[in-house]
Tab-separated table of C-alpha atoms in Angstrom:
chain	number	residue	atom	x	y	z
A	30	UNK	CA	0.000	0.000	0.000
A	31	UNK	CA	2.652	2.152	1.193
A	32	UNK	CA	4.482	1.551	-2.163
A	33	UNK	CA	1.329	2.477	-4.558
A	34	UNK	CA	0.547	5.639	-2.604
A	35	UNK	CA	4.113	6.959	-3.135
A	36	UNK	CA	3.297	6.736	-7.065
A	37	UNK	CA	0.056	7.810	-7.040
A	38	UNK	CA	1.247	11.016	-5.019
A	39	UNK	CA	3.943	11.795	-7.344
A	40	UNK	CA	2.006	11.327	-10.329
A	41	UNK	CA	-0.696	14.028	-9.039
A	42	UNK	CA	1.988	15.980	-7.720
A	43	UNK	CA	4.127	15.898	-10.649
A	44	UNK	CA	6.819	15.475	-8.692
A	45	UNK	CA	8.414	13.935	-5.810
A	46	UNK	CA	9.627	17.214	-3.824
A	47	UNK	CA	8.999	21.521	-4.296
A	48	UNK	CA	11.969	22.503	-2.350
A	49	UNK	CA	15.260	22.652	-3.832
A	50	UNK	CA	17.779	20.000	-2.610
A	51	UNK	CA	21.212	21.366	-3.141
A	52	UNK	CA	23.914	19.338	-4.764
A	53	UNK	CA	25.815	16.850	-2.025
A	54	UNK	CA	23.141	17.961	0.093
A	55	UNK	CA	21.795	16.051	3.062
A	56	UNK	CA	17.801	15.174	3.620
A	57	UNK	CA	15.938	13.831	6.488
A	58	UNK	CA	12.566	11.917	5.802
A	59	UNK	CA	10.581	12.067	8.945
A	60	UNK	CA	8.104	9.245	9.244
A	61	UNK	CA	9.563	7.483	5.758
A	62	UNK	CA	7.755	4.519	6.750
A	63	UNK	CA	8.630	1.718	3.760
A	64	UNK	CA	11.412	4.756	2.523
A	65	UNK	CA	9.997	4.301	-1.058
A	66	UNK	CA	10.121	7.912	-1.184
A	67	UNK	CA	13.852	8.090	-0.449
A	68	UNK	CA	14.936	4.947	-2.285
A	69	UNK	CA	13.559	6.650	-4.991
A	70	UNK	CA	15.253	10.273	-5.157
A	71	UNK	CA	18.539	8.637	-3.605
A	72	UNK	CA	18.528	7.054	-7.227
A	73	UNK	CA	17.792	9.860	-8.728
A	74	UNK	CA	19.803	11.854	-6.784
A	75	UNK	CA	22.968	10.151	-6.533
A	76	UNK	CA	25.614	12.846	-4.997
A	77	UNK	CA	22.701	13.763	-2.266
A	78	UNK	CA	22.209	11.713	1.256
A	79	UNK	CA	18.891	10.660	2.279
A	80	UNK	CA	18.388	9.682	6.115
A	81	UNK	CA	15.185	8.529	6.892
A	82	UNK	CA	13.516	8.148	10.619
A	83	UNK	CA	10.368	6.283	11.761
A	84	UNK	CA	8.703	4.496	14.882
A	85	UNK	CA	8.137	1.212	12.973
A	86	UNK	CA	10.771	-0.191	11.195
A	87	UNK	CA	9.073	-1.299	8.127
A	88	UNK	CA	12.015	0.456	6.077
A	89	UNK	CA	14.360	-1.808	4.343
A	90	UNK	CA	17.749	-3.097	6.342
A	91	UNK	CA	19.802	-4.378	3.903
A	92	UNK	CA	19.204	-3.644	0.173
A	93	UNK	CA	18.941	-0.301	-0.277
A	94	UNK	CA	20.440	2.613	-2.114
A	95	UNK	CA	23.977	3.383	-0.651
A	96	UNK	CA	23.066	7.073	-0.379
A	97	UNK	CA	20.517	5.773	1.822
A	98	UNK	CA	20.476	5.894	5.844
A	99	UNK	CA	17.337	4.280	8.321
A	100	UNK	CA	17.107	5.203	11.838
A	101	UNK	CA	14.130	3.462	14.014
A	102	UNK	CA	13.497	6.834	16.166
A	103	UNK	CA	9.585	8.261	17.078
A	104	UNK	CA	10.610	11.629	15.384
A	105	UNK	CA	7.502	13.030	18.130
A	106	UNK	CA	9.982	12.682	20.656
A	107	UNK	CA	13.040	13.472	18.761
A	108	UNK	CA	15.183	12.302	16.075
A	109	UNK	CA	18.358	11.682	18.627
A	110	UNK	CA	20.634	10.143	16.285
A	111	UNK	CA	21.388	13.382	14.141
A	112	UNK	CA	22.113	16.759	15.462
A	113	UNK	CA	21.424	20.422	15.428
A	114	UNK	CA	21.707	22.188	12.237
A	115	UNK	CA	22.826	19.267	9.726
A	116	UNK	CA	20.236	19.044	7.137
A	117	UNK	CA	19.839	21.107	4.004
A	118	UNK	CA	15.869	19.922	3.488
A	119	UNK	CA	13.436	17.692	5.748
A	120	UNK	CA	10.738	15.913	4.206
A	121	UNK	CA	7.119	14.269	5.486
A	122	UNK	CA	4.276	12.875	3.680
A	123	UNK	CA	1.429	11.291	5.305
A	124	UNK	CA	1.792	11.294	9.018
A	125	UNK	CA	-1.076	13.145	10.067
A	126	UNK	CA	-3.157	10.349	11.123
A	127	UNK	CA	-1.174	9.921	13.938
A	128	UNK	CA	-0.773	12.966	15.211
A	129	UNK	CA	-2.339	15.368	17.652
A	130	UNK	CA	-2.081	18.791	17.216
A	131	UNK	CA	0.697	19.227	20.086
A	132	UNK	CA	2.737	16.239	17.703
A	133	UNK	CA	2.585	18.499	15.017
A	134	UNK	CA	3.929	21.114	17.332
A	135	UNK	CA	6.633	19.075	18.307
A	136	UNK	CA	7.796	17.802	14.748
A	137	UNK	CA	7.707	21.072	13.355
A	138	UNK	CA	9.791	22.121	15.695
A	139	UNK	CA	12.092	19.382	15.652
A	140	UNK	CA	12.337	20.241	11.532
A	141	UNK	CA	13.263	23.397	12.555
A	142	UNK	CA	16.082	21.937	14.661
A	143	UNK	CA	17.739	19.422	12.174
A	144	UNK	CA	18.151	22.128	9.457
A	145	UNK	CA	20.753	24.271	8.247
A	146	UNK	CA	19.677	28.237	8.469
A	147	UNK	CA	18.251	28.791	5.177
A	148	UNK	CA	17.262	24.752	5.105
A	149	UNK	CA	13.758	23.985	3.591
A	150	UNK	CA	10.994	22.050	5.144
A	151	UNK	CA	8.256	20.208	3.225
A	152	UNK	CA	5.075	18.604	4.307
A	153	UNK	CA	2.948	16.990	2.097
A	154	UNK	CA	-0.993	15.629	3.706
A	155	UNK	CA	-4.538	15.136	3.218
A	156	UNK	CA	-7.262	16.153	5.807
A	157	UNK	CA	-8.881	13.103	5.596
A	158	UNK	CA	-11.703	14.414	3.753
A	159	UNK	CA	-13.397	13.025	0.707
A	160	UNK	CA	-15.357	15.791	-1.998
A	161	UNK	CA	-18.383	15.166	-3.467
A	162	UNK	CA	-18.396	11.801	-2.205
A	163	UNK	CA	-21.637	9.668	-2.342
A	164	UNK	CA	-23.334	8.630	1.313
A	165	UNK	CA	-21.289	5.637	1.839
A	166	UNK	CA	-17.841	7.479	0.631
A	167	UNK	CA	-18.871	9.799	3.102
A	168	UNK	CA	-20.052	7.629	6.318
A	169	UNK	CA	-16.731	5.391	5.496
A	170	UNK	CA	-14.351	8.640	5.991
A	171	UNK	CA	-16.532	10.038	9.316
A	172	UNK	CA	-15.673	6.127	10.557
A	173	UNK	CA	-11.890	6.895	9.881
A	174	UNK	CA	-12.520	10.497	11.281
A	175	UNK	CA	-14.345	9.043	14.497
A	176	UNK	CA	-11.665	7.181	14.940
A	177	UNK	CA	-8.734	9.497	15.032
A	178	UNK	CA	-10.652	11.364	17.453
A	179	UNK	CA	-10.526	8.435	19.969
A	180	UNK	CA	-6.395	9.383	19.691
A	181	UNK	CA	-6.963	13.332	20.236
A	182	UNK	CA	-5.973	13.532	16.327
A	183	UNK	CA	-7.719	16.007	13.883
A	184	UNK	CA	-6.463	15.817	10.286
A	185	UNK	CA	-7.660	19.117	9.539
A	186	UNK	CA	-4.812	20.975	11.158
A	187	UNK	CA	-2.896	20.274	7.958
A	188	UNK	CA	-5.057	22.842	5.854
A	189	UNK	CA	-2.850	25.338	8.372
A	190	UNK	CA	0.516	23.896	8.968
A	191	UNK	CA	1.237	27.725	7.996
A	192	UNK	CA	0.083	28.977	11.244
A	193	UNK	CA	2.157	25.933	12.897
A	194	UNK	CA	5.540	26.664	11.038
A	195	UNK	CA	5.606	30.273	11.590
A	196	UNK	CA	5.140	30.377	15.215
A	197	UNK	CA	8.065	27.781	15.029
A	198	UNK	CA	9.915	30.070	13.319
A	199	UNK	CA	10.121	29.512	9.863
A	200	UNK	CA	9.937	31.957	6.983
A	201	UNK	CA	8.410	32.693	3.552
A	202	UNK	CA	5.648	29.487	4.222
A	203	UNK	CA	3.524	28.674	1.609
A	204	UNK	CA	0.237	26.061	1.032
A	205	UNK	CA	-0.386	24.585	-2.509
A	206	UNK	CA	-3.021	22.567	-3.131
A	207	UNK	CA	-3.645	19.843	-5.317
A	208	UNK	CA	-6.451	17.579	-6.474
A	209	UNK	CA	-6.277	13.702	-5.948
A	210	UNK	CA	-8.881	12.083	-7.413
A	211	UNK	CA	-10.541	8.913	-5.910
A	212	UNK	CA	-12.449	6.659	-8.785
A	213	UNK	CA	-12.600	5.669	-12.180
A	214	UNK	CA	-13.027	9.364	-13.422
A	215	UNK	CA	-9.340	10.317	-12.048
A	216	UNK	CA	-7.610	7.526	-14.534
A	217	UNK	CA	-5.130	4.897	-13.609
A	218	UNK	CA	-4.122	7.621	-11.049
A	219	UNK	CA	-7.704	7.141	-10.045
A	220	UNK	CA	-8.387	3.721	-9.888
A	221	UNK	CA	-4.891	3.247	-8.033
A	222	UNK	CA	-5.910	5.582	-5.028
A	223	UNK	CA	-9.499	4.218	-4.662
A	224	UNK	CA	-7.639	0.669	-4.853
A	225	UNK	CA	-5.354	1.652	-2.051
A	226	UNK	CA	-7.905	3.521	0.302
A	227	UNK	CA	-10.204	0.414	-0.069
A	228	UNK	CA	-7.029	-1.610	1.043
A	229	UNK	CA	-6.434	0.942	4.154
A	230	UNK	CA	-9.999	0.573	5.194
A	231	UNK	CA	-10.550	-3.186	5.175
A	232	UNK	CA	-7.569	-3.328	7.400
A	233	UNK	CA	-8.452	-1.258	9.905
A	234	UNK	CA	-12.227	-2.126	9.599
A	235	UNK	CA	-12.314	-3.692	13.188
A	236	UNK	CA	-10.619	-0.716	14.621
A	237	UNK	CA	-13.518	1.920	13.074
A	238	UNK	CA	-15.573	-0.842	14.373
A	239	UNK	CA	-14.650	-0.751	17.791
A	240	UNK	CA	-14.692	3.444	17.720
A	241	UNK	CA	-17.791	3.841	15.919
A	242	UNK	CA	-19.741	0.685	18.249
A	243	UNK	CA	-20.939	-0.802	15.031
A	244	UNK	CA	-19.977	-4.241	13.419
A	245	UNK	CA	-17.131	-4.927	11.788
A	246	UNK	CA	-19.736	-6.212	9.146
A	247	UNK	CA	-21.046	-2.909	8.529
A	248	UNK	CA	-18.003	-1.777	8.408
A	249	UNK	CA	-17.211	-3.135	5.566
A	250	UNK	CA	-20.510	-2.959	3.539
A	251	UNK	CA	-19.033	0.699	3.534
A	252	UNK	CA	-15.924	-0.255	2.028
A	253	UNK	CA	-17.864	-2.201	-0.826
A	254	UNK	CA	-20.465	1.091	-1.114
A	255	UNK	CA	-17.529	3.386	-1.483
A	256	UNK	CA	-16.153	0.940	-4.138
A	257	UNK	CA	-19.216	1.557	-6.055
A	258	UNK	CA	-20.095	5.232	-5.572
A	259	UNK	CA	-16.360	6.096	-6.717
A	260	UNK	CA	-16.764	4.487	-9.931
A	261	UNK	CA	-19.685	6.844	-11.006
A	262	UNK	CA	-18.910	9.705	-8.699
A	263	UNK	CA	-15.818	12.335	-9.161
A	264	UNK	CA	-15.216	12.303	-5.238
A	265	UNK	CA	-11.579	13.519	-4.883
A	266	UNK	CA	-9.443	14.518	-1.775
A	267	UNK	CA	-7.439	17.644	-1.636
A	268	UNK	CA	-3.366	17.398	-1.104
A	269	UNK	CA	-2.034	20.172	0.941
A	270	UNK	CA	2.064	20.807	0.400
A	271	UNK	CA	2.860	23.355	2.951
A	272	UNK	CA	7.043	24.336	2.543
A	273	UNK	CA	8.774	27.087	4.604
A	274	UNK	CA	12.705	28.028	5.159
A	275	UNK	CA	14.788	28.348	8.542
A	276	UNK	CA	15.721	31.855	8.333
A	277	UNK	CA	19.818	32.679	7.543
């Protein structure tokens, strides 16, 4: 899954990053999960340095690009292993479901830490939300929505990681936005997406379950009803990229 959203994101995106990454540069993925992501510019980029840090260590351990570095670190608390001031860029896609709004306050500020002055931060998220979305679509993302809330986490805060990174500091912040669609209508691109959220779902279908205090069953008649709806419907999510530089 992990794998699939990485393409699908830079095939909306166009791209894979929207900060500049200087030449023999160094650049810290926070939450890289899998490190798809950074296996993929470290090949790309062959003179730069990719270290990548998350709680789970899902990332590879031996086969990997050499330019490559994994650290198993919860980057809420601190990435330990690297210090102040040694990164020209850090990078993070897709860790707001997991955290609460004083997590974001304490990642952004540990970005802020780990980069040079004049370093570039990059977050790229959705808020969890699906647009024009049939019922089902709908009820299925309120389920995933309930559920954060059991863990104090709101996925809206990333429609103003602004706010966030300039009372940490940073300078000359900036949101894009970008359209992701979800169904048939959006493509391969599409398809891929409303393949990979149906995958997401059905595996946490007992936890929604449990948060919502419905079946597991009903659950996942969702699932199937958002299969459906997004192959007539143009239900899309919005992407927000939200970049900002440590001031000189």
């Amino acid at each position: 899954r992990l794998n699939d959203q990485h393409y699908i994101f830079k095939a909306v995106l166009g791209k894979n990053i929207h900060v500049p990454i200087p030449e023999n540069g160094r650049v810290m993925d926070m939450g890289c999960g899998a490190g798809t992501w950074m296996m993929d510019m470290a090949t790309e980029l062959g003179t730069v340095h990719f270290v990548g840090a998350d709680i789970s260590n899902i990332y590879p351990t031996a086969i990997h690009p050499r330019n490559c570095s994994f650290y198993r670190e919860d980057i809420v608390k601190g990435v330990m292993s690297q210090p102040n001031s040694s990164f020209d860029v850090v990078f993070q896609r897709n860790v707001a479901p997991g955290l609460t709004f004083q997590n974001w306050q304490a990642v952004i500020a540990e970005a802020y830490r780990l980069l040079k002055p004049g370093g570039s931060f990059e977050s790229v998220e959705t808020d969890v939300f699906v647009h024009q979305g049939g019922p089902q679509t709908n009820a299925i993302f309120e389920h995933l929505r309930i559920s954060m809330a059991t863990r104090k986490v709101d996925p809206t805060v990333v429609r103003d990681l602004r706010t966030l990174m300039i009372a940490a500091g940073f300078v000359d912040v900036n949101t894009k936005e970008y359209c992701i669609p979800l169904g048939d209508w959006g493509g391969q691109g599409g398809k891929l997406f409303r393949q990979n959220m149906q995958a997401i779902m059905q595996t946490v279908s007992a936890v929604l379950a449990k948060a919502g205090n419905v079946t597991e069953e009903y659950i996942l008649q969702l699932v199937q009803g958002m299969m459906q709806e997004t192959s007539r419907d143009r239900a899309y999510q919005i992407v927000y990229v939200t970049c900002g530089k440590k001031p000189l």
